Amino acid sequence: MHNHSYKHFLLVFSLFLCLILPRLAARGAEEQPMEQQQLRIVSLSPNVTETIFALDAGDLLVGRSDYCNYPETATTLPSVGTLYNPSLEMLLSLEPNLVISSAFVPEQFLDAVKKAGIDVLTLETQQDFQGTYTLIREIARRTGKDAEAELMILSMQNVVRNVVLKTQQSAKPTVYVALDFGSFDSSATKGTFLSEMVSLAGGINIADDAQNWTYSKELLMSHDPQVILLSPRWGETGEQTLKEFTTTKPYADLSGTIRIFDADLISRQGPRSAQALEELYNLIHQEQMQ
């Protein structure tokens, strides 16, 4: 009788394990990110690449875009092309199981990646500085680096707080961010991450009266900003771009102080954004600091 009861217990317990263990395993899979050694990531955006490396997850990357140039280690990864025209064939050859994009990558391309059975994470956080923290947390969640992300964000918030405190003691000059000029004028217009950066750094962004990164020469000349932040053109040195800007009409007639800035540092929303804000403050208030 005792033996029969024991066998019955084993049978019931075995059935219990068969029913419960798969559920527990499934729940664990839902709550935990994919094992790091299984992840093969292609980053299509420079700020995504920077974030992955800053989170100490660079070993998960198998590919990048042409513009992913920081940290320098990233340049050793194979590239799938530009943000605007990446190569699907090259991307598929890298056999990723996760593709991460933050901006400017064509939706049709991302749809094609999804149809190939590859997971796509699209991060659209370009509107405000708080979006920087969201971007970092989203990437950390997918790479299993949540603790590292929170420490990084805390450090960034301390830097931002110090910069904002300094702006309360400083005058607020008018500022124009010249991202491109000539036949097409591009600036940090209203509703952009970079526009908010100018404000947080204690400047008055004249381009807040326009949208979609496009500005008119007429408005620029009308405002005649006190500080002009000039981004070196692709493939040019700061000196080359500055010479072209100051010898081309109507920009040559502007009276403001022109300062060259590192567009890779300041315009990328990511782990260096707090450092970028500090640098932006120094550029805007350089004369007051002397």
XYZ file of C-alpha atoms in Angstrom:
290
model
C 0.000 0.000 0.000
C 2.816 2.310 0.929
C 4.614 1.489 -2.327
C 1.469 2.234 -4.344
C 1.073 5.650 -2.641
C 4.706 6.498 -3.345
C 4.338 5.664 -7.028
C 1.172 7.761 -7.169
C 3.038 10.686 -5.601
C 5.876 10.423 -8.137
C 3.384 10.365 -10.989
C 1.562 13.471 -9.723
C 4.817 15.314 -9.021
C 6.125 14.504 -12.501
C 2.947 15.878 -14.083
C 3.285 18.997 -11.920
C 6.834 19.597 -13.199
C 5.767 19.068 -16.802
C 3.032 21.679 -16.462
C 4.760 24.298 -14.312
C 8.383 24.367 -15.502
C 7.607 25.395 -19.099
C 5.466 28.255 -17.776
C 8.226 29.420 -15.447
C 10.750 29.222 -18.265
C 8.492 31.199 -20.572
C 7.917 33.852 -17.932
C 11.656 34.148 -17.346
C 12.248 34.567 -21.054
C 9.709 37.404 -21.159
C 11.230 39.218 -18.202
C 14.906 38.800 -19.141
C 16.626 40.290 -22.188
C 18.058 37.931 -24.789
C 21.283 36.359 -23.539
C 24.124 38.684 -24.399
C 26.153 35.992 -26.135
C 23.204 35.373 -28.456
C 22.696 39.000 -29.435
C 24.094 40.158 -32.772
C 23.319 43.864 -33.168
C 23.627 46.170 -36.141
C 23.409 49.840 -35.172
C 22.203 52.201 -37.885
C 22.713 55.412 -35.886
C 25.857 56.999 -34.392
C 24.235 57.794 -31.044
C 23.012 54.209 -30.715
C 26.536 52.925 -31.350
C 27.983 55.338 -28.784
C 25.407 54.250 -26.229
C 26.062 50.554 -26.727
C 29.791 51.058 -26.219
C 29.223 53.359 -23.212
C 27.115 50.608 -21.630
C 30.055 48.208 -22.075
C 28.120 46.143 -24.598
C 30.245 46.852 -27.667
C 31.014 43.147 -28.072
C 27.372 42.649 -29.110
C 27.777 44.826 -32.214
C 28.422 43.141 -35.550
C 27.754 46.138 -37.805
C 27.310 49.909 -37.984
C 26.548 52.815 -40.328
C 29.179 54.935 -42.096
C 28.577 57.728 -39.569
C 29.226 55.579 -36.488
C 32.729 56.877 -35.751
C 32.798 57.060 -31.957
C 34.411 55.500 -30.064
C 37.248 54.804 -32.494
C 36.833 51.067 -31.881
C 33.474 51.268 -33.655
C 35.196 52.074 -36.960
C 36.663 48.560 -37.067
C 33.158 47.111 -37.486
C 31.816 46.464 -41.009
C 29.535 49.229 -42.278
C 26.163 48.758 -43.966
C 26.283 52.227 -45.558
C 24.796 55.627 -44.778
C 21.785 56.411 -42.599
C 19.781 57.419 -45.638
C 20.705 54.589 -47.998
C 21.958 51.524 -46.094
C 22.583 48.229 -47.893
C 20.089 45.501 -47.022
C 22.312 42.885 -48.612
C 25.293 43.910 -46.471
C 23.160 44.015 -43.337
C 21.751 40.520 -43.934
C 25.246 39.147 -44.552
C 26.164 40.101 -40.969
C 23.375 37.828 -39.670
C 22.084 40.154 -36.925
C 19.083 39.280 -34.779
C 18.552 42.885 -33.655
C 18.792 46.134 -35.624
C 18.604 49.438 -33.720
C 17.862 52.803 -35.328
C 17.195 56.225 -33.823
C 16.485 58.597 -36.729
C 16.630 59.301 -40.454
C 16.714 55.650 -41.588
C 14.052 55.082 -44.298
C 10.969 53.298 -43.003
C 10.872 51.122 -46.122
C 14.333 49.817 -45.295
C 13.344 48.965 -41.722
C 10.215 47.209 -43.024
C 12.409 45.095 -45.298
C 14.605 44.177 -42.317
C 11.521 43.088 -40.360
C 10.289 40.990 -43.295
C 13.633 39.190 -43.209
C 12.740 38.050 -39.689
C 15.070 40.401 -37.838
C 13.930 42.274 -34.740
C 13.993 46.071 -35.184
C 14.117 48.623 -32.363
C 13.325 52.151 -33.552
C 14.048 54.913 -31.043
C 12.361 58.240 -31.768
C 13.519 60.533 -28.966
C 14.721 63.606 -30.868
C 12.319 66.157 -29.342
C 13.776 66.852 -25.899
C 16.721 66.261 -23.601
C 14.739 63.853 -21.410
C 14.498 61.658 -24.473
C 18.232 61.044 -24.099
C 17.604 59.115 -20.913
C 14.796 57.170 -22.568
C 17.118 56.195 -25.418
C 19.798 54.984 -23.009
C 17.304 52.990 -20.942
C 15.722 51.351 -23.997
C 19.086 50.205 -25.320
C 20.125 49.048 -21.845
C 16.943 47.005 -21.486
C 17.640 45.136 -24.709
C 21.290 44.506 -23.865
C 20.887 43.612 -20.188
C 22.700 46.717 -18.955
C 20.003 48.361 -16.821
C 22.237 48.972 -13.784
C 24.957 50.548 -15.919
C 22.366 52.794 -17.573
C 21.029 54.134 -14.284
C 24.508 55.008 -13.034
C 25.273 56.724 -16.338
C 22.033 58.727 -16.244
C 22.610 59.806 -12.656
C 26.059 61.112 -13.553
C 24.651 62.947 -16.585
C 21.860 64.531 -14.543
C 24.394 65.922 -12.074
C 26.349 67.581 -14.897
C 23.158 69.015 -16.446
C 22.057 70.383 -13.081
C 25.387 72.188 -12.617
C 25.204 73.734 -16.088
C 21.643 74.964 -15.550
C 22.683 76.526 -12.235
C 25.506 78.399 -13.989
C 23.114 79.805 -16.600
C 21.122 81.497 -13.847
C 24.130 83.719 -13.173
C 24.858 84.483 -16.837
C 23.465 86.782 -19.514
C 21.530 85.070 -22.306
C 22.899 85.970 -25.752
C 21.012 85.253 -28.971
C 22.377 82.157 -30.713
C 22.203 80.634 -34.183
C 23.345 77.048 -34.817
C 24.559 76.800 -38.418
C 24.359 73.118 -39.337
C 24.517 73.869 -43.058
C 24.522 76.968 -45.268
C 24.576 78.078 -48.863
C 21.820 76.828 -51.147
C 20.168 75.252 -48.097
C 20.265 76.655 -44.561
C 19.790 74.187 -41.726
C 19.578 75.019 -38.053
C 18.305 73.734 -34.706
C 14.708 74.836 -35.151
C 11.820 74.699 -32.670
C 10.925 71.308 -31.248
C 14.354 69.758 -31.750
C 16.678 68.258 -29.203
C 19.448 70.672 -30.169
C 17.197 73.703 -29.716
C 16.485 72.666 -26.152
C 20.221 72.164 -25.626
C 20.824 75.824 -26.564
C 18.188 76.915 -24.069
C 19.556 74.696 -21.282
C 23.022 76.119 -21.978
C 21.751 79.656 -21.405
C 21.267 80.891 -24.957
C 18.267 82.300 -26.835
C 17.868 80.257 -30.000
C 16.746 82.569 -32.816
C 15.707 79.569 -34.943
C 12.839 78.787 -32.589
C 10.625 80.731 -35.008
C 11.013 77.964 -37.628
C 10.556 74.193 -37.862
C 11.918 71.045 -39.499
C 15.610 71.981 -39.305
C 15.218 74.549 -42.114
C 15.914 78.281 -41.771
C 15.720 81.257 -44.121
C 18.503 83.688 -44.877
C 16.079 86.580 -44.440
C 15.256 85.595 -40.848
C 18.909 84.981 -40.063
C 19.924 88.429 -41.272
C 16.977 90.040 -39.509
C 17.925 88.516 -36.134
C 21.701 89.033 -36.609
C 22.518 86.746 -33.622
C 25.225 87.567 -31.113
C 26.751 84.084 -31.232
C 26.911 81.868 -34.330
C 27.810 78.228 -33.737
C 29.186 76.824 -36.979
C 29.437 73.113 -37.708
C 32.306 72.004 -39.983
C 30.991 70.546 -43.226
C 31.461 66.864 -43.968
C 35.050 66.300 -45.085
C 36.181 69.834 -44.198
C 38.171 71.260 -41.310
C 36.646 73.927 -39.092
C 38.966 76.505 -40.634
C 37.858 75.651 -44.170
C 34.172 75.927 -43.297
C 34.747 79.160 -41.365
C 36.551 80.759 -44.329
C 33.730 79.800 -46.676
C 31.050 81.097 -44.285
C 32.736 84.446 -43.665
C 33.406 85.121 -47.358
C 29.949 84.200 -48.663
C 27.019 86.595 -48.869
C 24.857 87.215 -46.904
C 26.646 85.445 -44.013
C 29.681 87.729 -44.361
C 27.463 90.639 -43.231
C 26.553 89.074 -39.888
C 28.073 90.845 -36.893
C 27.957 88.012 -34.343
C 30.919 86.085 -32.961
C 31.432 82.800 -34.838
C 32.573 79.716 -32.974
C 33.245 76.283 -34.459
C 31.650 73.377 -32.623
C 32.023 69.603 -32.700
C 28.776 68.483 -34.325
C 29.438 64.820 -33.511
C 29.581 65.677 -29.820
C 26.836 68.285 -29.553
C 24.194 67.129 -32.000
C 24.135 63.426 -31.077
C 21.622 62.464 -28.443
C 23.344 59.922 -26.224
C 25.741 59.250 -23.342
C 27.920 62.312 -24.164
C 24.975 64.743 -24.173
C 25.713 66.093 -20.690
C 29.337 66.703 -21.702
C 27.992 68.329 -24.882
C 25.774 70.641 -22.843
C 28.767 71.722 -20.794
C 30.729 72.415 -23.986
C 27.787 74.314 -25.457
C 27.630 76.503 -22.347
C 31.339 77.297 -22.721
C 30.898 78.206 -26.397
C 27.896 80.463 -25.779
C 29.349 82.239 -22.740
C 33.022 82.287 -23.747
C 33.336 86.072 -23.566
C 31.777 86.222 -20.084
C 34.201 83.564 -18.862
C 37.312 85.529 -19.888
